[in-house]
Amino acid sequence: SIDWARAEGERATIGQPVYAPVSGSIQWTDPGSGGLLIDIGNGYGVALFHLTLDRGFRSGGTVERGQQIGVVSGPGGEGYQSVAHIQTTVWKLSGGGQSAVPFEGGNALGGQEFPSSGEANQYMGVEVRP
């Protein structure tokens, strides 16, 4: 997974709008983790965590790429951690379970690949500009 935060710090990150990175059907939402899973077809899904969802996003619904789905949670918000950020994970979905896949090839983010070395925090401090 990749955790996203604004370079300006936590105060600049809290409350920032979060837009769906893909189109698909919503498989589940979880206020405890501030998460939702978007099934994008072909056995893949994109999970986002630590956000406060806008009303109306529920399991079985659909979402379009670029549609605002919520904001980055702050203290007391859904799924808030010790530091404000949004987490993005691409999963291979199979038999009710999932396994993470690298951000490579068709799963690259905005054309930028983030291959996994298996180590934690390997992209810490990397700045990405849309």
PDB file of C-alpha atoms in Angstrom:
ATOM      1  CA  SER A   1       0.000   0.000   0.000  1.00  0.00           C
ATOM      2  CA  ILE A   2       0.980   3.616  -0.337  1.00  0.00           C
ATOM      3  CA  ASP A   3       0.169   6.259   2.271  1.00  0.00           C
ATOM      4  CA  TRP A   4      -0.430   9.748   0.874  1.00  0.00           C
ATOM      5  CA  ALA A   5      -0.071  13.033   2.768  1.00  0.00           C
ATOM      6  CA  ARG A   6       0.552  16.629   1.754  1.00  0.00           C
ATOM      7  CA  ALA A   7       4.189  17.742   1.904  1.00  0.00           C
ATOM      8  CA  GLU A   8       3.057  20.727   3.991  1.00  0.00           C
ATOM      9  CA  GLY A   9       2.197  18.392   6.875  1.00  0.00           C
ATOM     10  CA  GLU A  10      -0.732  17.024   8.824  1.00  0.00           C
ATOM     11  CA  ARG A  11      -2.724  20.252   9.193  1.00  0.00           C
ATOM     12  CA  ALA A  12      -2.651  20.707   5.420  1.00  0.00           C
ATOM     13  CA  THR A  13      -3.708  17.062   4.908  1.00  0.00           C
ATOM     14  CA  ILE A  14      -6.728  16.862   7.240  1.00  0.00           C
ATOM     15  CA  GLY A  15      -9.982  17.532   5.423  1.00  0.00           C
ATOM     16  CA  GLN A  16      -8.486  17.411   1.928  1.00  0.00           C
ATOM     17  CA  PRO A  17     -10.926  16.020  -0.634  1.00  0.00           C
ATOM     18  CA  VAL A  18     -10.414  12.426  -1.763  1.00  0.00           C
ATOM     19  CA  TYR A  19     -11.433  11.459  -5.289  1.00  0.00           C
ATOM     20  CA  ALA A  20     -12.068   7.956  -6.594  1.00  0.00           C
ATOM     21  CA  PRO A  21      -8.943   6.843  -8.455  1.00  0.00           C
ATOM     22  CA  VAL A  22     -10.981   4.316 -10.466  1.00  0.00           C
ATOM     23  CA  SER A  23     -14.543   3.559 -11.544  1.00  0.00           C
ATOM     24  CA  GLY A  24     -16.336   0.489 -10.256  1.00  0.00           C
ATOM     25  CA  SER A  25     -18.769  -1.021  -7.809  1.00  0.00           C
ATOM     26  CA  ILE A  26     -18.386  -0.512  -4.078  1.00  0.00           C
ATOM     27  CA  GLN A  27     -17.879  -3.909  -2.430  1.00  0.00           C
ATOM     28  CA  TRP A  28     -17.758  -2.673   1.174  1.00  0.00           C
ATOM     29  CA  THR A  29     -17.315   0.341   3.391  1.00  0.00           C
ATOM     30  CA  ASP A  30     -15.997   0.325   6.965  1.00  0.00           C
ATOM     31  CA  PRO A  31     -16.267   3.429   9.173  1.00  0.00           C
ATOM     32  CA  GLY A  32     -13.886   1.830  11.712  1.00  0.00           C
ATOM     33  CA  SER A  33     -11.007   1.899   9.235  1.00  0.00           C
ATOM     34  CA  GLY A  34     -12.401   4.780   7.188  1.00  0.00           C
ATOM     35  CA  GLY A  35     -12.222   2.423   4.241  1.00  0.00           C
ATOM     36  CA  LEU A  36     -13.958   1.302   1.117  1.00  0.00           C
ATOM     37  CA  LEU A  37     -13.206  -1.246  -1.584  1.00  0.00           C
ATOM     38  CA  ILE A  38     -13.942  -0.466  -5.235  1.00  0.00           C
ATOM     39  CA  ASP A  39     -14.187  -3.543  -7.458  1.00  0.00           C
ATOM     40  CA  ILE A  40     -12.694  -2.514 -10.811  1.00  0.00           C
ATOM     41  CA  GLY A  41     -13.345  -5.820 -12.579  1.00  0.00           C
ATOM     42  CA  ASN A  42     -11.017  -8.506 -13.928  1.00  0.00           C
ATOM     43  CA  GLY A  43     -10.455  -9.734 -10.374  1.00  0.00           C
ATOM     44  CA  TYR A  44      -8.955  -6.496  -9.011  1.00  0.00           C
ATOM     45  CA  GLY A  45     -10.043  -3.940  -6.465  1.00  0.00           C
ATOM     46  CA  VAL A  46      -8.726  -0.680  -5.065  1.00  0.00           C
ATOM     47  CA  ALA A  47      -9.037  -0.146  -1.327  1.00  0.00           C
ATOM     48  CA  LEU A  48      -8.765   3.265   0.325  1.00  0.00           C
ATOM     49  CA  PHE A  49      -8.467   3.806   4.083  1.00  0.00           C
ATOM     50  CA  HIS A  50      -8.462   6.649   6.656  1.00  0.00           C
ATOM     51  CA  LEU A  51     -11.089   8.812   5.027  1.00  0.00           C
ATOM     52  CA  THR A  52     -14.428  10.163   6.109  1.00  0.00           C
ATOM     53  CA  LEU A  53     -16.807   9.092   3.358  1.00  0.00           C
ATOM     54  CA  ASP A  54     -19.385  11.414   1.881  1.00  0.00           C
ATOM     55  CA  ARG A  55     -22.931  10.254   2.553  1.00  0.00           C
ATOM     56  CA  GLY A  56     -24.457   7.887   0.042  1.00  0.00           C
ATOM     57  CA  PHE A  57     -21.448   5.626  -0.567  1.00  0.00           C
ATOM     58  CA  ARG A  58     -22.531   2.106   0.402  1.00  0.00           C
ATOM     59  CA  SER A  59     -21.894  -1.488  -0.544  1.00  0.00           C
ATOM     60  CA  GLY A  60     -23.523  -2.258  -3.885  1.00  0.00           C
ATOM     61  CA  GLY A  61     -23.304   1.335  -5.114  1.00  0.00           C
ATOM     62  CA  THR A  62     -21.082   2.591  -7.881  1.00  0.00           C
ATOM     63  CA  VAL A  63     -18.460   5.294  -8.117  1.00  0.00           C
ATOM     64  CA  GLU A  64     -16.873   7.056 -11.091  1.00  0.00           C
ATOM     65  CA  ARG A  65     -13.195   7.905 -11.400  1.00  0.00           C
ATOM     66  CA  GLY A  66     -12.679  11.517 -10.304  1.00  0.00           C
ATOM     67  CA  GLN A  67     -15.857  11.621  -8.193  1.00  0.00           C
ATOM     68  CA  GLN A  68     -15.291  13.010  -4.697  1.00  0.00           C
ATOM     69  CA  ILE A  69     -15.826  10.209  -2.198  1.00  0.00           C
ATOM     70  CA  GLY A  70     -14.868  11.930   1.042  1.00  0.00           C
ATOM     71  CA  VAL A  71     -12.103  13.764   2.883  1.00  0.00           C
ATOM     72  CA  VAL A  72      -8.930  12.744   4.716  1.00  0.00           C
ATOM     73  CA  SER A  73      -9.909  12.010   8.310  1.00  0.00           C
ATOM     74  CA  GLY A  74      -8.589  14.062  11.189  1.00  0.00           C
ATOM     75  CA  PRO A  75      -8.662  13.412  14.935  1.00  0.00           C
ATOM     76  CA  GLY A  76     -12.012  11.865  15.831  1.00  0.00           C
ATOM     77  CA  GLY A  77     -12.769  11.079  12.172  1.00  0.00           C
ATOM     78  CA  GLU A  78     -13.418   7.651  10.671  1.00  0.00           C
ATOM     79  CA  GLY A  79     -10.329   5.469  10.619  1.00  0.00           C
ATOM     80  CA  TYR A  80      -8.017   8.255  11.811  1.00  0.00           C
ATOM     81  CA  GLN A  81      -4.490   7.135  12.640  1.00  0.00           C
ATOM     82  CA  SER A  82      -1.828   9.017  14.586  1.00  0.00           C
ATOM     83  CA  VAL A  83      -0.967  11.040  11.458  1.00  0.00           C
ATOM     84  CA  ALA A  84      -3.433  12.203   8.806  1.00  0.00           C
ATOM     85  CA  HIS A  85      -2.991  10.361   5.510  1.00  0.00           C
ATOM     86  CA  ILE A  86      -4.921   8.358   2.927  1.00  0.00           C
ATOM     87  CA  GLN A  87      -3.850   4.786   2.201  1.00  0.00           C
ATOM     88  CA  THR A  88      -4.243   3.232  -1.259  1.00  0.00           C
ATOM     89  CA  THR A  89      -3.888  -0.493  -1.957  1.00  0.00           C
ATOM     90  CA  VAL A  90      -4.483  -2.556  -5.104  1.00  0.00           C
ATOM     91  CA  TRP A  91      -5.739  -6.069  -4.371  1.00  0.00           C
ATOM     92  CA  LYS A  92      -6.167  -9.199  -6.427  1.00  0.00           C
ATOM     93  CA  LEU A  93      -9.603 -10.428  -5.318  1.00  0.00           C
ATOM     94  CA  SER A  94     -10.221 -14.161  -5.076  1.00  0.00           C
ATOM     95  CA  GLY A  95     -12.734 -16.313  -3.239  1.00  0.00           C
ATOM     96  CA  GLY A  96     -13.772 -13.609  -0.776  1.00  0.00           C
ATOM     97  CA  GLY A  97     -10.144 -12.794   0.102  1.00  0.00           C
ATOM     98  CA  GLN A  98      -7.506 -10.509  -1.287  1.00  0.00           C
ATOM     99  CA  SER A  99      -3.770 -10.168  -1.752  1.00  0.00           C
ATOM    100  CA  ALA A 100      -1.865  -6.958  -2.413  1.00  0.00           C
ATOM    101  CA  VAL A 101      -0.231  -6.448  -5.800  1.00  0.00           C
ATOM    102  CA  PRO A 102       2.506  -3.949  -6.712  1.00  0.00           C
ATOM    103  CA  PHE A 103       1.788  -0.612  -8.365  1.00  0.00           C
ATOM    104  CA  GLU A 104       3.319  -1.744 -11.660  1.00  0.00           C
ATOM    105  CA  GLY A 105       2.130  -2.178 -15.239  1.00  0.00           C
ATOM    106  CA  GLY A 106      -1.641  -1.764 -15.404  1.00  0.00           C
ATOM    107  CA  ASN A 107      -1.661  -0.896 -11.698  1.00  0.00           C
ATOM    108  CA  ALA A 108       0.763   2.042 -12.008  1.00  0.00           C
ATOM    109  CA  LEU A 109      -0.516   5.241 -10.424  1.00  0.00           C
ATOM    110  CA  GLY A 110      -0.951   7.996 -12.986  1.00  0.00           C
ATOM    111  CA  GLY A 111       1.650   6.295 -15.152  1.00  0.00           C
ATOM    112  CA  GLN A 112       4.206   6.137 -12.331  1.00  0.00           C
ATOM    113  CA  GLU A 113       5.288   2.692 -11.124  1.00  0.00           C
ATOM    114  CA  PHE A 114       6.073   1.920  -7.506  1.00  0.00           C
ATOM    115  CA  PRO A 115       7.616  -1.564  -7.510  1.00  0.00           C
ATOM    116  CA  SER A 116       7.835  -3.327  -4.156  1.00  0.00           C
ATOM    117  CA  SER A 117      11.140  -4.410  -2.660  1.00  0.00           C
ATOM    118  CA  GLY A 118       9.269  -5.996   0.261  1.00  0.00           C
ATOM    119  CA  GLU A 119      10.652  -3.415   2.669  1.00  0.00           C
ATOM    120  CA  ALA A 120       8.552  -0.984   4.690  1.00  0.00           C
ATOM    121  CA  ASN A 121       8.639   2.729   3.915  1.00  0.00           C
ATOM    122  CA  GLN A 122      10.671   2.312   0.733  1.00  0.00           C
ATOM    123  CA  TYR A 123       9.045   5.399  -0.833  1.00  0.00           C
ATOM    124  CA  MET A 124       8.973   7.541   2.308  1.00  0.00           C
ATOM    125  CA  GLY A 125       9.608  11.167   1.422  1.00  0.00           C
ATOM    126  CA  VAL A 126       8.979  10.713  -2.295  1.00  0.00           C
ATOM    127  CA  GLU A 127       6.933  13.596  -3.665  1.00  0.00           C
ATOM    128  CA  VAL A 128       4.383  12.914  -6.387  1.00  0.00           C
ATOM    129  CA  ARG A 129       2.771  15.604  -8.444  1.00  0.00           C
ATOM    130  CA  PRO A 130      -0.410  14.867 -10.387  1.00  0.00           C
TER     131      PRO A 130
END
